[in-house]
Coordinates of C-alpha atoms and ligand atoms in Angstrom, one line a residue:
X923 CA 0.0 0.0 0.0
X924 CA 1.5 3.4 -1.0
X925 CA 1.9 6.3 1.4
X926 CA -0.5 8.3 -0.6
X927 CA -3.2 5.6 -0.3
X928 CA -2.6 5.5 3.4
X929 CA -3.2 9.2 3.7
X930 CA -6.4 9.1 1.7
X931 CA -7.8 6.3 3.9
X932 CA -6.5 7.7 7.2
X933 CA -7.6 11.3 7.1
X934 CA -11.4 10.8 6.7
X935 CA -11.3 8.4 9.7
X936 CA -10.1 11.1 12.1
X937 CA -12.6 13.0 14.2
X938 CA -13.8 16.1 12.5
X939 CA -12.3 18.3 15.2
X940 CA -8.8 17.1 14.2
X941 CA -9.5 17.9 10.6
X942 CA -10.3 21.5 11.6
X943 CA -6.8 21.8 13.2
X944 CA -5.7 22.9 9.8
X945 CA -7.5 26.2 10.5
X946 CA -4.8 28.4 11.9
X947 CA -7.0 30.6 14.1
X948 CA -8.4 27.6 16.0
X949 CA -4.9 26.2 16.5
X950 CA -3.8 29.6 18.0
X951 CA -6.9 29.7 20.1
X952 CA -6.3 26.3 21.6
X953 CA -2.7 27.1 22.1
X954 CA -3.6 30.2 24.1
X955 CA -6.1 28.3 26.2
X956 CA -3.5 25.6 26.8
X957 CA -0.9 28.1 27.8
X958 CA -3.3 29.9 30.2
X959 CA -4.2 26.6 31.8
X960 CA -0.5 25.6 32.1
X961 CA 0.4 29.1 33.5
X962 CA -2.4 28.8 36.1
X963 CA -1.6 25.2 37.1
X964 CA 2.2 25.7 37.2
X965 CA 2.6 29.3 38.4
X966 CA 6.1 30.0 39.8
X967 CA 6.2 29.5 43.6
X968 CA 6.6 32.7 45.7
X969 CA 7.7 31.4 49.1
X970 CA 7.0 34.7 50.8
X971 CA 3.3 34.2 50.0
X972 CA 0.9 31.6 51.5
X973 CA 1.0 28.5 49.3
X974 CA -1.4 28.5 46.4
X975 CA -3.6 25.4 45.9
X976 CA -3.0 24.2 42.4
X977 CA -6.0 22.4 41.0
X978 CA -6.0 20.8 37.5
X979 CA -9.3 22.6 36.9
X980 CA -8.5 26.1 37.9
X981 CA -11.3 28.4 39.0
X982 CA -14.1 25.8 39.2
X983 CA -12.3 22.7 40.6
X984 CA -11.7 24.0 44.2
X985 CA -15.3 25.5 44.4
X986 CA -16.7 22.1 43.4
X987 CA -14.6 20.3 46.0
X988 CA -15.5 22.7 48.8
X989 CA -19.2 22.4 48.0
X990 CA -19.1 18.6 47.8
X991 CA -17.0 17.8 50.9
X992 CA -15.7 20.8 52.8
X993 CA -14.3 18.8 55.7
X994 CA -12.3 16.5 53.3
X995 CA -11.2 19.5 51.3
X996 CA -9.9 21.6 54.2
X997 CA -8.4 18.6 56.0
X998 CA -6.4 17.4 53.0
X999 CA -5.4 20.8 51.8
X1000 CA -4.2 21.8 55.4
X1001 CA -2.2 18.5 55.5
X1002 CA -0.6 19.3 52.1
X1003 CA 0.0 23.0 52.4
X1004 CA -0.2 23.9 56.1
X1005 CA -2.8 25.9 58.1
X1006 CA -2.8 28.9 55.7
X1007 CA -3.1 28.7 51.9
X1008 CA -4.5 30.5 48.9
X1009 CA -7.4 29.2 46.9
X1010 CA -8.9 30.6 43.7
X1011 CA -12.7 30.1 44.1
X1012 CA -14.9 31.1 41.2
X1013 CA -12.4 33.6 39.9
X1014 CA -11.6 35.2 43.3
X1015 CA -8.5 34.4 45.2
X1016 CA -8.9 34.0 49.0
X1017 CA -6.6 33.1 51.8
X1018 CA -7.9 30.3 54.1
X1019 CA -6.8 29.9 57.6
X1020 CA -7.6 26.6 59.4
X1021 CA -5.6 26.4 62.7
X1022 CA -7.3 27.8 65.8
X1023 CA -4.1 29.7 66.9
X1024 CA -3.8 31.5 63.5
X1025 CA -7.6 32.2 63.5
X1026 CA -7.2 33.7 67.0
X1027 CA -4.4 36.0 65.7
X1028 CA -6.8 37.2 62.9
X1029 CA -9.7 37.7 65.4
X1030 CA -7.5 39.7 67.8
X1031 CA -6.0 42.1 65.2
X1032 CA -9.0 44.1 64.0
X1033 CA -6.7 46.9 62.8
X1034 CA -5.0 44.7 60.2
X1035 CA -8.0 42.5 59.4
X1036 CA -11.1 44.6 58.9
X1037 CA -14.7 43.3 59.0
X1038 CA -16.7 46.5 58.5
X1039 CA -16.3 46.7 54.7
X1040 CA -17.1 43.0 54.4
X1041 CA -20.3 43.6 56.5
X1042 CA -21.3 46.4 54.1
X1043 CA -20.6 44.2 51.1
X1044 CA -22.7 41.4 52.5
X1045 CA -25.5 43.8 53.3
X1046 CA -25.6 45.0 49.7
X1047 CA -25.0 41.7 48.0
X1048 CA -27.3 39.5 50.0
X1049 CA -29.8 41.7 51.7
X1050 CA -30.0 44.5 49.1
X1051 CA -29.2 47.1 51.9
X1052 CA -27.1 49.9 50.3
X1053 CA -23.7 50.6 51.7
X1054 CA -24.6 54.3 52.0
X1055 CA -27.5 53.3 54.4
X1056 CA -25.1 51.0 56.3
X1057 CA -22.5 53.8 56.6
X1058 CA -24.9 56.4 58.0
X1059 CA -23.6 57.9 61.3
X1060 CA -26.9 57.0 63.0
X1061 CA -26.5 53.4 62.0
X1062 CA -22.8 53.1 63.0
X1063 CA -23.0 55.2 66.2
X1064 CA -26.4 54.4 67.5
X1065 CA -28.3 51.5 66.0
X1066 CA -25.6 48.9 65.8
X1067 CA -24.2 49.4 69.3
X1068 CA -27.8 49.6 70.7
X1069 CA -28.8 46.4 68.9
X1070 CA -25.7 44.6 70.3
X1071 CA -26.4 45.9 73.8
X1072 CA -30.0 44.7 73.7
X1073 CA -29.0 41.1 73.3
X1074 CA -26.3 41.1 75.9
X1075 CA -26.9 38.6 78.7
X1076 CA -27.8 41.3 81.2
X1077 CA -30.5 42.7 78.9
X1078 CA -32.0 39.5 77.6
X1079 CA -34.8 39.0 80.2
X1080 CA -37.7 40.7 78.3
X1081 CA -37.0 38.9 75.0
X1082 CA -36.4 35.5 76.7
X1083 CA -39.7 35.9 78.7
X1084 CA -41.5 36.7 75.4
X1085 CA -39.8 33.7 73.8
X1086 CA -40.9 31.3 76.6
X1087 CA -44.5 32.6 76.4
X1088 CA -44.6 31.9 72.7
X1089 CA -42.7 28.6 72.7
X1090 CA -45.0 27.4 75.5
X1091 CA -48.1 28.0 73.3
X1092 CA -46.7 26.9 70.0
X1093 CA -45.1 23.7 71.2
X1094 CA -48.1 22.6 73.3
X1095 CA -50.5 23.2 70.4
X1096 CA -48.2 21.5 68.0
X1097 CA -47.9 18.4 70.3
X1098 CA -51.7 18.4 70.7
X1099 CA -52.3 18.6 66.9
X1100 CA -49.8 15.9 66.0
X1101 CA -50.7 13.6 68.9
X1102 CA -50.5 10.0 67.9
X1103 CA -49.2 10.6 64.4
X1104 CA -46.0 9.8 62.6
X1105 CA -44.6 13.0 61.0
X1106 CA -41.4 14.3 59.6
X1107 CA -39.3 15.8 62.4
X1108 CA -39.0 19.1 60.5
X1109 CA -42.7 19.6 60.8
X1110 CA -42.6 19.2 64.6
X1111 CA -39.6 21.4 65.2
X1112 CA -39.2 24.2 62.5
X1113 CA -42.6 25.9 62.6
X1114 CA -42.9 26.3 66.4
X1115 CA -39.2 27.3 66.7
X1116 CA -39.6 30.0 64.0
X1117 CA -42.9 31.2 65.4
X1118 CA -41.7 31.5 69.0
X1119 CA -38.5 33.5 68.0
X1120 CA -40.3 35.8 65.5
X1121 CA -43.1 36.7 67.9
X1122 CA -40.6 37.3 70.7
X1123 CA -38.4 39.7 68.7
X1124 CA -41.0 41.3 66.4
X1125 CA -44.1 41.3 68.6
X1126 CA -47.3 39.2 68.9
X1127 CA -49.0 40.9 65.9
X1128 CA -46.2 40.0 63.5
X1129 CA -47.6 38.0 60.5
X1130 CA -45.2 35.1 61.1
X1131 CA -47.1 32.7 58.8
X1132 CA -46.9 35.2 55.8
X1133 CA -43.2 35.7 56.3
X1134 CA -42.2 32.0 56.6
X1135 CA -42.4 30.8 53.0
X1136 CA -40.4 33.8 51.8
X1137 CA -37.8 33.3 54.5
X1138 CA -37.4 29.6 53.5
X1139 CA -37.0 30.4 49.8
X1140 CA -34.5 33.1 50.5
X1141 CA -32.6 31.2 53.2
X1142 CA -32.4 28.1 50.9
X1143 CA -30.3 30.1 48.4
X1144 CA -28.4 32.3 50.9
X1145 CA -25.0 30.7 50.0
X1146 CA -25.6 31.5 46.3
X1147 CA -26.3 35.1 47.0
X1148 CA -23.3 35.3 49.3
X1149 CA -21.1 33.8 46.5
X1150 CA -22.1 36.9 44.4
X1151 CA -23.4 34.8 41.4
X1152 CA -24.9 36.9 38.6
X1153 CA -28.3 38.3 39.6
X1154 CA -30.1 36.7 36.7
X1155 CA -29.4 33.3 38.2
X1156 CA -30.9 34.3 41.5
X1157 CA -34.3 35.6 40.5
X1158 CA -36.2 33.2 42.9
X1159 CA -34.4 34.1 46.2
X1160 CA -34.2 37.8 45.2
X1161 CA -37.9 37.8 44.6
X1162 CA -38.6 36.0 47.9
X1163 CA -36.4 38.6 49.6
X1164 CA -38.5 41.5 48.2
X1165 CA -41.7 39.8 49.3
X1166 CA -40.3 39.2 52.8
X1167 CA -39.5 42.9 53.0
X1168 CA -43.0 43.7 51.7
X1169 CA -44.5 41.6 54.6
X1170 CA -42.4 43.4 57.2
X1171 CA -43.1 46.8 55.6
X1172 CA -46.8 46.2 55.6
X1173 CA -46.6 45.2 59.3
X1174 CA -44.9 48.6 60.0
X1175 CA -47.2 50.6 57.7
X1176 CA -50.2 49.4 59.6
X1177 CA -48.8 49.7 63.1
X1178 CA -50.5 52.4 65.1
X1179 CA -48.6 54.4 67.7
X1180 CA -49.9 52.2 70.6
X1181 CA -49.0 49.0 68.8
X1182 CA -45.4 50.1 68.6
X1183 CA -45.3 49.7 72.4
X1184 CA -46.5 46.1 72.0
X1185 CA -44.1 45.3 69.2
X1186 CA -40.9 43.4 70.0
X1187 CA -37.7 45.1 71.2
X1188 CA -36.0 44.9 67.8
X1189 CA -38.9 46.6 66.0
X1190 CA -39.0 49.4 68.5
X1191 CA -35.3 50.0 68.1
X1192 CA -35.4 50.2 64.3
X1193 CA -38.5 52.5 64.5
X1194 CA -36.3 54.9 66.5
X1195 CA -34.2 55.2 63.4
X1196 CA -37.3 56.3 61.5
X1197 CA -37.7 59.2 63.9
X1198 CA -34.0 60.1 64.5
X1199 CA -32.5 59.5 61.1
X1200 CA -35.6 59.8 58.8
X1201 CA -35.3 56.2 57.7
X1202 CA -38.2 55.2 55.4
X1203 CA -40.5 52.3 56.2
X1204 CA -38.8 50.4 53.4
X1205 CA -35.4 50.9 54.9
X1206 CA -36.7 49.9 58.4
X1207 CA -38.3 46.8 56.8
X1208 CA -35.1 45.8 55.0
X1209 CA -33.1 46.1 58.1
X1210 CA -35.7 44.2 60.2
X1211 CA -35.8 41.5 57.5
X1212 CA -32.0 41.0 57.7
X1213 CA -32.3 40.7 61.5
X1214 CA -35.2 38.2 61.0
X1215 CA -32.9 36.1 58.9
X1216 CA -30.1 36.2 61.4
X1217 CA -32.5 35.4 64.2
X1218 CA -33.9 32.3 62.4
X1219 CA -31.5 30.9 59.9
X1220 CA -29.3 29.0 62.4
X1221 CA -31.2 28.5 65.6
X1222 CA -34.2 26.6 64.1
X1223 CA -31.9 24.1 62.5
X1224 CA -29.8 23.7 65.6
X1225 CA -33.1 22.8 67.4
X1226 CA -33.8 20.3 64.6
X1227 CA -30.4 18.6 64.7
X1228 CA -30.3 18.2 68.4
X1229 CA -33.4 16.0 68.2
X1230 CA -32.5 14.4 64.9
X1231 CA -29.0 13.4 66.0
X1232 CA -29.9 12.3 69.6
X1233 CA -32.8 10.2 68.3
X1234 CA -30.3 8.2 66.3
X1235 CA -28.3 7.4 69.4
X1236 CA -29.2 4.1 71.2
X1237 CA -30.2 6.0 74.4
X1238 CA -32.4 8.4 72.5
X1239 CA -33.8 11.4 74.3
X1240 CA -34.1 9.6 77.7
X1241 CA -31.1 11.3 79.5
X1242 CA -32.3 14.7 78.4
X1243 CA -35.9 14.0 79.5
X1244 CA -34.6 12.7 82.9
X1245 CA -32.7 16.0 83.4
X1246 CA -35.7 18.2 82.5
X1247 CA -38.1 16.1 84.6
X1248 CA -35.7 16.2 87.6
X1249 CA -35.6 20.1 87.4
X1250 CA -39.4 20.2 87.1
X1251 CA -39.8 18.0 90.2
X1252 CA -37.4 20.1 92.2
X1253 CA -39.2 23.2 91.1
X1254 CA -42.7 21.7 91.9
X1255 CA -41.4 20.7 95.4
X1256 CA -40.3 24.3 96.1
X1257 CA -43.4 25.9 94.5
X1258 CA -46.2 23.6 95.7
X1259 CA -49.0 26.2 95.2
X1260 CA -48.0 27.2 91.6
X1261 CA -49.3 24.9 88.9
X1262 CA -46.9 23.7 86.2
X1263 CA -46.7 26.2 83.3
X1264 CA -44.8 29.2 82.0
X1265 CA -43.5 30.0 85.5
X1266 CA -41.3 26.9 85.6
X1267 CA -39.6 27.7 82.3
X1268 CA -39.1 31.3 83.3
X1269 CA -37.4 30.0 86.4
X1270 CA -35.2 27.8 84.2
X1271 CA -34.5 30.7 81.8
X1272 CA -33.5 33.0 84.7
X1273 CA -31.2 30.8 86.6
X1274 CA -27.6 30.2 85.6
X1275 CA -26.8 27.8 82.7
X1276 CA -26.2 25.2 85.4
X1277 CA -30.0 24.6 85.6
X1278 CA -29.8 22.1 82.7
X1279 CA -26.2 21.1 82.3
X1280 CA -26.8 18.1 80.0
X1281 CA -29.2 20.0 77.8
X1282 CA -26.7 22.9 77.6
X1283 CA -23.9 20.5 76.7
X1284 CA -26.1 18.8 74.1
X1285 CA -26.8 22.2 72.5
X1286 CA -23.1 23.0 72.4
X1287 CA -22.3 19.6 70.9
X1288 CA -25.0 20.1 68.2
X1289 CA -23.4 23.5 67.3
X1290 CA -19.9 21.9 67.1
X1291 CA -21.2 19.0 65.0
X1292 CA -23.4 20.8 62.5
X1293 CA -21.9 24.2 62.1
X1294 CA -19.5 25.5 59.5
X1295 CA -18.8 29.1 60.2
X1296 CA -16.5 31.3 58.1
X1297 CA -15.4 34.7 59.4
X1298 CA -14.1 36.9 56.6
X1299 CA -11.7 39.8 57.0
X1300 CA -10.1 42.2 54.5
X1301 CA -6.4 43.0 55.0
X1302 CA -5.9 46.7 55.7
X1303 CA -2.1 47.0 55.8
X1304 CA 0.8 44.7 54.8
X1305 CA 0.9 42.1 57.5
X1306 CA 2.5 38.7 58.1
X1307 CA 0.6 35.6 59.1
X1308 CA 2.2 32.3 59.8
X1309 CA 5.4 33.7 58.3
X1310 CA 3.8 34.7 55.0
X1311 CA 3.2 38.2 53.6
X1312 CA -0.4 39.2 53.1
X1313 CA -1.2 42.2 50.9
X1314 CA -3.6 45.1 51.3
X1315 CA -7.1 44.3 50.0
X1316 CA -6.8 40.5 50.2
X1317 CA -9.5 38.5 51.9
X1318 CA -8.8 36.1 54.7
X1319 CA -11.3 33.4 55.6
X1320 CA -11.2 31.8 59.0
X1321 CA -12.4 28.2 58.5
X1322 CA -13.5 27.5 62.0
X1323 CA -14.8 24.0 61.5
X1324 CA -11.4 22.5 61.3
X1325 CA -11.1 22.9 65.0
X1326 CA -14.4 21.1 65.5
X1327 CA -13.4 18.0 63.6
X1328 CA -9.8 17.7 64.9
X1329 CA -9.5 14.5 67.1
X1330 CA -6.7 16.2 69.1
X1331 CA -9.0 19.0 70.1
X1332 CA -12.2 17.0 70.4
X1333 CA -11.4 13.3 71.0
X1334 CA -13.4 11.1 68.7
X1335 CA -14.6 14.2 67.0
X1336 CA -16.7 12.2 64.5
X1337 CA -19.0 11.0 67.3
X1338 CA -22.0 13.0 68.4
X1339 CA -21.7 13.0 72.2
X1340 CA -24.1 15.1 74.2
X1341 CA -21.9 14.8 77.3
X1342 CA -18.8 16.3 75.6
X1343 CA -19.2 19.8 77.1
X1344 CA -20.4 18.7 80.6
X1345 CA -16.9 19.8 81.7
X1346 CA -15.3 22.7 80.0
X1347 CA -12.9 21.3 77.4
X1348 CA -9.3 22.3 77.8
X1349 CA -7.7 20.8 74.8
X1350 CA -3.9 21.0 74.1
X1351 CA -2.5 21.1 70.6
X1352 CA 1.1 21.6 69.6
X1353 CA 1.8 22.1 73.3
X1354 CA -0.6 25.0 73.7
X1355 CA -4.1 25.3 75.2
X1356 CA -6.7 25.7 72.5
X1357 CA -9.1 28.3 74.0
X1358 CA -11.1 28.7 70.8
X1359 CA -11.9 25.1 70.4
X1360 CA -15.6 25.7 69.5
X1361 CA -16.4 28.5 67.1
X1362 CA -20.0 28.0 65.8
X1363 CA -20.6 31.7 66.5
X1364 CA -17.5 32.8 64.7
X1365 CA -15.3 35.2 66.6
X1366 CA -13.6 38.5 67.1
X1367 CA -15.5 41.7 66.1
X1368 CA -17.9 39.8 63.9
X1369 CA -18.8 37.2 66.5
X1370 CA -22.5 36.4 66.5
X1371 CA -24.3 39.2 68.3
X1372 CA -27.3 36.9 69.1
X1373 CA -25.3 34.0 70.6
X1374 CA -26.6 34.5 74.2
X1375 CA -30.1 34.6 73.0
X1376 CA -29.6 31.6 70.8
X1377 CA -28.3 29.5 73.7
X1378 CA -31.1 30.6 75.9
X1379 CA -33.9 30.0 73.4
X1380 CA -32.5 26.6 72.4
X1381 CA -32.5 25.6 76.1
X1382 CA -36.1 26.7 76.5
X1383 CA -37.2 25.1 73.3
X1384 CA -35.8 21.7 74.3
X1385 CA -37.2 22.0 77.9
X1386 CA -40.7 22.9 76.8
X1387 CA -40.7 20.2 74.0
X1388 CA -39.5 17.4 76.4
X1389 CA -41.9 18.5 79.1
X1390 CA -45.1 18.4 76.9
X1391 CA -44.3 15.8 74.1
X1392 CA -42.7 12.4 73.7
X1393 CA -40.8 12.2 70.4
X1394 CA -39.7 8.8 69.2
X1395 CA -38.1 7.7 65.9
X1396 CA -40.8 5.8 63.9
X1397 CA -39.5 2.2 63.7
X1398 CA -41.4 1.7 60.4
X1399 CA -39.3 4.4 58.6
X1400 CA -35.6 4.0 57.7
X1401 CA -35.2 7.5 56.2
X1402 CA -32.5 9.6 58.0
X1403 CA -31.4 13.2 57.4
X1404 CA -28.0 14.0 56.1
X1405 CA -26.1 17.2 56.5
X1406 CA -26.4 19.4 53.4
X1407 CA -22.9 20.8 53.1
X1408 CA -23.6 23.1 50.2
X1409 CA -24.9 25.7 52.6
X1410 CA -21.7 27.3 53.6
X1411 CA -22.3 29.4 56.7
X1412 CA -23.6 28.7 60.2
X1413 CA -25.7 25.6 61.0
X1414 CA -26.2 23.3 58.0
X1415 CA -29.6 22.3 56.8
X1416 CA -30.8 18.7 56.5
X1417 CA -31.2 16.7 53.3
X1418 CA -33.9 14.2 53.9
X1419 CA -35.6 13.7 57.3
X1420 CA -36.4 11.4 60.1
X1421 CA -40.0 10.3 60.8
X1422 CA -41.1 10.6 64.4
X1423 CA -44.1 9.5 66.4
X1424 CA -45.3 12.4 68.6
X1425 CA -47.5 12.1 71.7
X1426 CA -48.7 14.6 74.2
X1427 CA -47.1 13.8 77.5
X1428 CA -49.4 12.8 80.5
X1429 CA -47.7 14.6 83.4
Ligands
HEM2131 C1 -27.5 28.6 66.8 C2 -27.7 29.8 66.4 C3 -26.8 30.7 65.7 C4 -25.6 30.5 65.1 C5 -24.8 29.2 65.0 C6 -25.1 31.8 64.6 C7 -23.9 32.0 63.9 C8 -23.5 33.2 63.4 C9 -22.2 33.4 62.7 C10 -21.3 32.3 62.3 C11 -22.1 34.7 62.5 C12 -20.9 35.4 61.7 C13 -19.7 35.3 62.6 C14 -18.5 35.8 62.0 O1 -18.5 36.4 60.9 O2 -17.4 35.7 62.7 C15 -23.3 35.4 63.0 C16 -23.5 36.7 63.0 C17 -24.6 37.3 63.5 N1 -25.6 36.7 64.2 FE1 -25.8 34.8 64.7 N2 -26.0 32.8 64.9 C18 -27.0 32.2 65.6 C19 -28.1 32.8 66.1 C20 -28.4 34.1 66.1 C21 -29.5 34.8 66.7 C22 -30.7 34.1 67.5 C23 -29.4 36.1 66.4 C24 -30.3 37.2 66.8 C25 -30.8 37.5 67.9 C26 -28.2 36.3 65.7 C27 -27.7 37.5 65.2 C28 -26.5 37.7 64.6 C29 -26.1 39.0 64.1 C30 -26.8 40.3 64.2 C31 -24.9 38.7 63.4 C32 -24.0 39.8 62.7 C33 -22.9 40.2 63.6 C34 -22.1 41.3 63.0 O3 -22.2 41.6 61.8 O4 -21.3 41.9 63.7 N3 -27.6 35.1 65.5 N4 -24.1 34.4 63.6

């Protein structure tokens, strides 16, 4: 067979794309793409800078891995590159910090690592609250400090009392309604938890039921909004957000002067901004909606997981029920003329956290186990971290969960153990005490402002639920919830659910 004959037969058998290689513009195009890829994957190493994660699919690869298995990604990358490294995520380079000691350095140095501009960016990107509004002197000097003060432990009593009143009604009516039935655990926990907190903070007249579906749709896509994806991809959550603000605005529009007195503390505080800084009702409503999100987005799922995870342990809820029952009996012995009701829970809510040590430990364990909190900071001046140079304008992300899943810090970290926090952990790592071993609420200047309320409301929720309902895993259903890791901040949401049999308790 002649060479010519070979050529003739060979060329038509090649894929058409190879045939087109003869077009010079395509060859040049492919060459440029190839060179770009090579230059990204094999960038020269600058040892003064935090090591850069090189992924064979630049831009998208790390984002995909973080979304799929964040624990695996951060553990293996920390092992390979150390506790500080750079990653290019969806076109934006960020510096991740995974060791508690380095995270603590970032938290302590708020001059070099700023949060304020990040807070304004999130306000604009996620909650459609303009940075101009966020920078107003009234907002910075009055509203924010007053809001933080309002939820300090010493000032919590009115909001906790309101929470107990609402949780008491919502949980008892939910237990009565579901008595004897097998239901998804979500339907037992989420609606009463959401109702009780919304009424406590926004007042008894707040249209909780109208707000809930819009909150859920918005919350479901929160991570996509935070990732700053193009707006046209996010029409559903953005539309839900506008509708949530509409609900809150209509509540304020129709609030008479006298009602404002009745409205929850957070509402009264934002209404002061209307008087003092001429905020419009829309601005007040947007601000309140962002607070409604912060109030609900994590706490209701923490309540869910505590029940879901403990029901999957062989001992079930029994030790927690025993503790709450014991506290009730002690209270009844010392208050023989008061019938069991709200007063008991107000007593529990007012005493020190020692009142229900196992329940408190179970809440802390739930937060450790199911949270994934990232604190973001912007570098304000050239600074060194872990021996590497950081540049002005770079973003540092504290990946707090790595401390939660480290066996040296939390022995047998993969196990859910409600007794883990009965004694204050004092873990030692690399010869040093790890004070920030549990960071579900973040830390430093951006640490969750609502953490004291969150701990108190969760304790009350568990105590009321265990007093008035029995909750058992339905043996006829094998479905179990999984942690949905795609949601990247705070308490994770469940994928799937657990079926439970609910009964009103006969006390
Ligand atoms: C289990 C429940 C909760 C968890 C796990 C949680 C977690 C968080 C996290 C991780 C942050 C960001 C921290 C950082 O960037 O370092 C945060 C911020 C915040 N949280 Fe919570 N939170 C919870 C409940 C609440 C509640 C009930 C409220 C309201 C009363 C609340 C109000 C806030 C506010 C206002 C901020 C913003 C703080 C700032 O910008 O300075 N949170 N929370």
